[in-house]
Amino acid sequence: MLELKHIKKSYTTGNFHQTALDDVSLKFRKNEFVAILGPSGSGKTTMLNIIGGLDRYDSGDLIINNKSTKNFKDRDWDSYRNNCIGFVFQSYNLISHLTILDNVEMGMTLSGVKSKTRRKKALEVLEKVGLKDHAHKKPNQLSGGQMQRVAIARALANDPEIILADEPTGALDSKTSVQIMELIKEIAKDKLVIMVTHNPDLANEYANRIVEMRDGKIINDSNPVTNNTTNEKYKIKKTAMNFKTALKLSFNNIKTKKGRTLITSFASSIGIIGIALILSLSNGFDIQIDKFERDSLSSMPIIISEAQMDSETINEIVNNQTEYELYPDDDVIYPLKSIEETISHTNVITQDYIDYLEKANSEYISGINYIRYTALNLFYKTTDGVEALDSQYFTSLPFSLGDKDNSYLDAHYDVLAGNMPENKEDLVLIVDTSNRVNSDLLESLGFDLEEDIHFEDLLGLEIKLAFNDSFYQDYGSYFMINTDYEAIYADESNLILKIAGILRLKENENVTTIAGGLAYTEDLMQEVLTKNANSKIGVMQKNSDYNVLTGEKIQLPEIKEQLLNLLGVNSVPVMINIYPEDFASKDFLLEYLDAYNENLDEEDKIYYTDMAVLLTDLSGGIMDAITIVLIAFSSISLIVSSIMIGIITYISVLERTKEIGVLRALGARKKDITRVFNAETVIIGFASGMIGLIIARILVFPTNAIIENLTNLANVAKLNPIHALILLLISMLLTVIGGLIPSKLASKKDPVEALRTE
Ligand code: ADP
Ligand code: MG
């Protein structure tokens, strides 16, 4: 049934040519116990390996059940080893990280035997070798003799027709050797056992045929086969390791080096941590930017100004973007528009339009700020007497008393001291984010800047506002400014204004258009306008072509307009800032403003500028760019880690060389070996991905704490589950790629040499 025909085998190392088998011809019976004797180096192992299909002959033929093996492919040899051969080695060659039971099952596992059948059969053979009770131990918990019994059980498990044993007692003491020999003899009752030994006594006592070898030749055969008639057919089942087996093998192996696997996984998880954090942040920031747009950018006003700039110019101012090339190389000069040219439209703001605005659904508006040129004549009493206060420190508020929907100030400003305006005489002091106030204003109010100024020093300060009739003295045909400030201050018909509160922009509010300084309500301005419209100087100026203060003839209608504005006779503002309630309201407001222009002549149309729209694009773009740059950086560490995985896998391949040999001897295909190591990298990739994601998830907490500290934005970083899943897959993919070359290397290992390594 098994026949070697003129087998030759030689090894070439460098220039050295070594003949291991020199024209060996040998026939074996279906059932006998053959001992191969011979001195070291005579070619015994080589012959056994060739019989077992672990090694290839150079010439000649190996006939198995009447089938020539000349045209055998790798695949056929793998199946042959798995199905027909059971190996027993001198050094046992058990897979140390698997249990005894798993070791014995491995051959069946490789040929796809069902797990139940496998277990039953494995326990059966373990019982036969007397080790059933040790089934769940690891090999290193057994003695040498016991390990050899396990090896024998493993060789028997898949029910092969041939058992090949290479010096099975070589590492055992004589007493144990005898026990093992008894066992092998028992097996040889219904199998072909070919055993290499250098102990002639054992051979003589147990074998029923002794073949002697020297220098690669058979020099003696005690019981050669003479008849030549067998009619067996070569039939065989193909082997294939499934990925689950590969995973189990690698998982068990990894369990034996937990520390290293953990450190490797941790190290290679750093890239994942980085990317996961960056994605969490950018994901969170996207959400925040959205919110920011809604909250803060909606606090940007819609501006209606007498002079409407063209959008190109506005874009150039706000976003620093221009249609022109920046830093051009050519020698061409381009005309820059004059200020007049940048004005695309003159908005003639009329009382009609103001009324239209006032009728807008107040739910959409959190405040309207009217800006006028009307002079406020203000006085302050210091210890040195009454002084005029420069009205440049005064600004108007988008705030009217009694208008309950008027929430802009409440929404965006903190009251640091006092209260919001409650009467038209109430002023509020708006300090900047560092509580600063213009030093000239403070000096005008009589403060010594060298000393500390407290809120209470300012609260309740009184300022006199003089109406035109008190401020301008009537000389019949002309007017002059009253220089008797004491008298103006004493004039009961004038208003006493009082600083009622100190306001500051809320933290994290980034945008405001209200200037710092003293701010008054629209109600105060309305009072001034009503009083001054009917003032003597007002009425006179309205009806005169001369400037009633200087006596000069007024040349242009615009000049008269300006004079009337200044005197408060003309109540139409020069600019209007409308603050939308929120992002959605703005759209309604813009629609409402657009509706005004319908059916109007071009010159009567009123155009607006939406500040929010101009700024929105900016933030998103920067965020994307930063995210891409950071991810690129982290990706480098991912690549580094996959190289590291390659190295680790390579080391693992070196460590598991013996295991590779054992698996190949048991019939594992090259592909199966690749699978074992790919499984290992998949496990490491999964572990490092999971570790990375868990650490990133944990780091999200301190990251958010830091961001909250810096910006007051809570819970910015958020890990999107889809991102997490993708990162896990990337981690696994990269580690597998990293380990691909080493695991290919592993599969190419010559099983004979792999088994030889210690
Ligand atoms: P034995 O098992 O009888 O001691 P081997 O079959 O191991 O002898 O070796 C037979 C001869 O072939 C020896 O001279 C050995 O050095 C040589 N040999 C075996 N394997 C290799 C190899 N992989 N490369 C080079 N020479 C080898
Ligand atoms: Mg040998």
mmCIF file of N, CA and C in Angstrom, residues 139-202:
data_model
loop_
_atom_site.group_PDB
_atom_site.id
_atom_site.type_symbol
_atom_site.label_atom_id
_atom_site.label_comp_id
_atom_site.label_asym_id
_atom_site.label_seq_id
_atom_site.Cartn_x
_atom_site.Cartn_y
_atom_site.Cartn_z
ATOM 1 N N PRO A 139 -0.249 21.584 27.933
ATOM 2 C CA PRO A 139 0.880 20.661 27.787
ATOM 3 C C PRO A 139 1.960 20.825 28.860
ATOM 4 N N ASN A 140 2.250 22.082 29.259
ATOM 5 C CA ASN A 140 3.347 22.254 30.209
ATOM 6 C C ASN A 140 2.997 21.779 31.626
ATOM 7 N N GLN A 141 1.758 21.308 31.783
ATOM 8 C CA GLN A 141 1.386 20.765 33.099
ATOM 9 C C GLN A 141 1.572 19.245 33.149
ATOM 10 N N LEU A 142 2.118 18.680 32.057
ATOM 11 C CA LEU A 142 2.284 17.221 31.978
ATOM 12 C C LEU A 142 3.763 16.841 31.990
ATOM 13 N N SER A 143 4.020 15.604 32.314
ATOM 14 C CA SER A 143 5.393 15.090 32.244
ATOM 15 C C SER A 143 5.727 14.747 30.793
ATOM 16 N N GLY A 144 7.015 14.464 30.518
ATOM 17 C CA GLY A 144 7.442 14.132 29.167
ATOM 18 C C GLY A 144 6.691 12.940 28.604
ATOM 19 N N GLY A 145 6.592 11.903 29.395
ATOM 20 C CA GLY A 145 5.898 10.700 28.938
ATOM 21 C C GLY A 145 4.449 10.986 28.617
ATOM 22 N N GLN A 146 3.834 11.794 29.499
ATOM 23 C CA GLN A 146 2.423 12.138 29.267
ATOM 24 C C GLN A 146 2.277 12.962 27.994
ATOM 25 N N MET A 147 3.228 13.881 27.783
ATOM 26 C CA MET A 147 3.143 14.713 26.570
ATOM 27 C C MET A 147 3.264 13.834 25.330
ATOM 28 N N GLN A 148 4.149 12.836 25.398
ATOM 29 C CA GLN A 148 4.306 11.968 24.233
ATOM 30 C C GLN A 148 3.024 11.160 24.010
ATOM 31 N N ARG A 149 2.340 10.804 25.088
ATOM 32 C CA ARG A 149 1.068 10.101 24.953
ATOM 33 C C ARG A 149 0.033 11.001 24.261
ATOM 34 N N VAL A 150 0.052 12.270 24.658
ATOM 35 C CA VAL A 150 -0.860 13.215 24.004
ATOM 36 C C VAL A 150 -0.539 13.273 22.516
ATOM 37 N N ALA A 151 0.765 13.329 22.206
ATOM 38 C CA ALA A 151 1.180 13.399 20.801
ATOM 39 C C ALA A 151 0.690 12.159 20.054
ATOM 40 N N ILE A 152 0.769 11.029 20.728
ATOM 41 C CA ILE A 152 0.295 9.789 20.089
ATOM 42 C C ILE A 152 -1.229 9.841 19.901
ATOM 43 N N ALA A 153 -1.895 10.327 20.929
ATOM 44 C CA ALA A 153 -3.351 10.467 20.828
ATOM 45 C C ALA A 153 -3.711 11.372 19.665
ATOM 46 N N ARG A 154 -2.956 12.468 19.545
ATOM 47 C CA ARG A 154 -3.205 13.400 18.440
ATOM 48 C C ARG A 154 -2.987 12.704 17.090
ATOM 49 N N ALA A 155 -1.917 11.896 17.011
ATOM 50 C CA ALA A 155 -1.615 11.204 15.761
ATOM 51 C C ALA A 155 -2.729 10.214 15.410
ATOM 52 N N LEU A 156 -3.353 9.651 16.456
ATOM 53 C CA LEU A 156 -4.387 8.643 16.225
ATOM 54 C C LEU A 156 -5.750 9.252 15.918
ATOM 55 N N ALA A 157 -5.946 10.484 16.389
ATOM 56 C CA ALA A 157 -7.291 11.043 16.460
ATOM 57 C C ALA A 157 -8.028 11.027 15.127
ATOM 58 N N ASN A 158 -7.308 11.358 14.065
ATOM 59 C CA ASN A 158 -7.994 11.470 12.771
ATOM 60 C C ASN A 158 -8.057 10.124 12.052
ATOM 61 N N ASP A 159 -7.718 9.056 12.787
ATOM 62 C CA ASP A 159 -7.795 7.706 12.245
ATOM 63 C C ASP A 159 -6.954 7.508 10.993
ATOM 64 N N PRO A 160 -5.651 7.863 11.045
ATOM 65 C CA PRO A 160 -4.819 7.706 9.844
ATOM 66 C C PRO A 160 -4.436 6.231 9.667
ATOM 67 N N GLU A 161 -4.017 5.897 8.443
ATOM 68 C CA GLU A 161 -3.592 4.522 8.184
ATOM 69 C C GLU A 161 -2.140 4.330 8.568
ATOM 70 N N ILE A 162 -1.410 5.453 8.612
ATOM 71 C CA ILE A 162 0.037 5.376 8.869
ATOM 72 C C ILE A 162 0.403 6.275 10.043
ATOM 73 N N ILE A 163 1.185 5.711 10.964
ATOM 74 C CA ILE A 163 1.729 6.525 12.044
ATOM 75 C C ILE A 163 3.231 6.607 11.830
ATOM 76 N N LEU A 164 3.732 7.845 11.789
ATOM 77 C CA LEU A 164 5.171 8.036 11.618
ATOM 78 C C LEU A 164 5.717 8.584 12.929
ATOM 79 N N ALA A 165 6.681 7.875 13.515
ATOM 80 C CA ALA A 165 7.217 8.309 14.803
ATOM 81 C C ALA A 165 8.723 8.472 14.681
ATOM 82 N N ASP A 166 9.181 9.696 14.926
ATOM 83 C CA ASP A 166 10.617 9.982 14.788
ATOM 84 C C ASP A 166 11.251 10.029 16.172
ATOM 85 N N GLU A 167 11.914 8.956 16.540
ATOM 86 C CA GLU A 167 12.547 8.808 17.842
ATOM 87 C C GLU A 167 11.607 9.225 18.973
ATOM 88 N N PRO A 168 10.471 8.567 19.079
ATOM 89 C CA PRO A 168 9.458 8.998 20.044
ATOM 90 C C PRO A 168 9.905 8.857 21.494
ATOM 91 N N THR A 169 10.891 8.021 21.754
ATOM 92 C CA THR A 169 11.320 7.836 23.139
ATOM 93 C C THR A 169 12.655 8.514 23.397
ATOM 94 N N GLY A 170 13.123 9.251 22.390
ATOM 95 C CA GLY A 170 14.456 9.839 22.469
ATOM 96 C C GLY A 170 14.646 10.741 23.669
ATOM 97 N N ALA A 171 13.537 11.388 24.116
ATOM 98 C CA ALA A 171 13.674 12.341 25.197
ATOM 99 C C ALA A 171 13.181 11.767 26.527
ATOM 100 N N LEU A 172 12.906 10.458 26.517
ATOM 101 C CA LEU A 172 12.282 9.877 27.717
ATOM 102 C C LEU A 172 13.237 8.913 28.432
ATOM 103 N N ASP A 173 13.018 8.770 29.737
ATOM 104 C CA ASP A 173 13.816 7.786 30.491
ATOM 105 C C ASP A 173 13.371 6.373 30.083
ATOM 106 N N SER A 174 14.155 5.386 30.452
ATOM 107 C CA SER A 174 13.931 4.033 29.916
ATOM 108 C C SER A 174 12.589 3.469 30.374
ATOM 109 N N LYS A 175 12.184 3.767 31.598
ATOM 110 C CA LYS A 175 10.928 3.219 32.102
ATOM 111 C C LYS A 175 9.738 3.778 31.301
ATOM 112 N N THR A 176 9.768 5.080 31.128
ATOM 113 C CA THR A 176 8.700 5.725 30.362
ATOM 114 C C THR A 176 8.754 5.264 28.919
ATOM 115 N N SER A 177 9.973 5.103 28.401
ATOM 116 C CA SER A 177 10.143 4.647 27.025
ATOM 117 C C SER A 177 9.412 3.334 26.803
ATOM 118 N N VAL A 178 9.553 2.435 27.737
ATOM 119 C CA VAL A 178 8.908 1.130 27.628
ATOM 120 C C VAL A 178 7.387 1.292 27.557
ATOM 121 N N GLN A 179 6.874 2.183 28.400
ATOM 122 C CA GLN A 179 5.416 2.419 28.380
ATOM 123 C C GLN A 179 4.955 2.929 27.029
ATOM 124 N N ILE A 180 5.743 3.875 26.480
ATOM 125 C CA ILE A 180 5.375 4.448 25.181
ATOM 126 C C ILE A 180 5.462 3.378 24.094
ATOM 127 N N MET A 181 6.511 2.562 24.169
ATOM 128 C CA MET A 181 6.667 1.501 23.173
ATOM 129 C C MET A 181 5.488 0.524 23.227
ATOM 130 N N GLU A 182 5.028 0.207 24.427
ATOM 131 C CA GLU A 182 3.864 -0.669 24.585
ATOM 132 C C GLU A 182 2.657 -0.059 23.873
ATOM 133 N N LEU A 183 2.518 1.218 24.085
ATOM 134 C CA LEU A 183 1.389 1.934 23.477
ATOM 135 C C LEU A 183 1.480 1.881 21.959
ATOM 136 N N ILE A 184 2.672 2.140 21.434
ATOM 137 C CA ILE A 184 2.838 2.154 19.980
ATOM 138 C C ILE A 184 2.613 0.746 19.415
ATOM 139 N N LYS A 185 3.095 -0.244 20.139
ATOM 140 C CA LYS A 185 2.902 -1.631 19.702
ATOM 141 C C LYS A 185 1.403 -1.956 19.606
ATOM 142 N N GLU A 186 0.693 -1.491 20.590
ATOM 143 C CA GLU A 186 -0.756 -1.683 20.634
ATOM 144 C C GLU A 186 -1.422 -1.073 19.396
ATOM 145 N N ILE A 187 -0.961 0.140 19.083
ATOM 146 C CA ILE A 187 -1.503 0.860 17.918
ATOM 147 C C ILE A 187 -1.186 0.100 16.640
ATOM 148 N N ALA A 188 0.043 -0.445 16.580
ATOM 149 C CA ALA A 188 0.533 -1.094 15.356
ATOM 150 C C ALA A 188 -0.276 -2.336 15.005
ATOM 151 N N LYS A 189 -1.161 -2.741 15.930
ATOM 152 C CA LYS A 189 -1.965 -3.933 15.649
ATOM 153 C C LYS A 189 -2.825 -3.760 14.404
ATOM 154 N N ASP A 190 -3.311 -2.567 14.174
ATOM 155 C CA ASP A 190 -4.162 -2.385 12.995
ATOM 156 C C ASP A 190 -3.752 -1.192 12.139
ATOM 157 N N LYS A 191 -2.463 -0.811 12.264
ATOM 158 C CA LYS A 191 -1.982 0.300 11.440
ATOM 159 C C LYS A 191 -0.575 0.012 10.956
ATOM 160 N N LEU A 192 -0.156 0.834 10.013
ATOM 161 C CA LEU A 192 1.253 0.806 9.641
ATOM 162 C C LEU A 192 1.969 1.816 10.521
ATOM 163 N N VAL A 193 2.908 1.335 11.319
ATOM 164 C CA VAL A 193 3.692 2.249 12.148
ATOM 165 C C VAL A 193 5.131 2.200 11.681
ATOM 166 N N ILE A 194 5.648 3.369 11.314
ATOM 167 C CA ILE A 194 7.062 3.437 10.935
ATOM 168 C C ILE A 194 7.750 4.290 11.993
ATOM 169 N N MET A 195 8.687 3.677 12.729
ATOM 170 C CA MET A 195 9.293 4.373 13.844
ATOM 171 C C MET A 195 10.806 4.448 13.661
ATOM 172 N N VAL A 196 11.315 5.655 13.742
ATOM 173 C CA VAL A 196 12.772 5.828 13.695
ATOM 174 C C VAL A 196 13.284 5.703 15.118
ATOM 175 N N THR A 197 14.361 4.970 15.286
ATOM 176 C CA THR A 197 14.959 4.906 16.623
ATOM 177 C C THR A 197 16.449 4.625 16.484
ATOM 178 N N HIS A 198 17.221 4.994 17.461
ATOM 179 C CA HIS A 198 18.630 4.598 17.422
ATOM 180 C C HIS A 198 18.898 3.611 18.561
ATOM 181 N N ASN A 199 17.805 3.108 19.112
ATOM 182 C CA ASN A 199 17.928 2.127 20.182
ATOM 183 C C ASN A 199 17.580 0.735 19.629
ATOM 184 N N PRO A 200 18.595 -0.067 19.262
ATOM 185 C CA PRO A 200 18.352 -1.379 18.639
ATOM 186 C C PRO A 200 17.592 -2.320 19.572
ATOM 187 N N ASP A 201 17.802 -2.181 20.898
ATOM 188 C CA ASP A 201 17.116 -3.056 21.848
ATOM 189 C C ASP A 201 15.612 -2.881 21.752
ATOM 190 N N LEU A 202 15.178 -1.624 21.794
ATOM 191 C CA LEU A 202 13.744 -1.332 21.699
ATOM 192 C C LEU A 202 13.206 -1.842 20.373
#
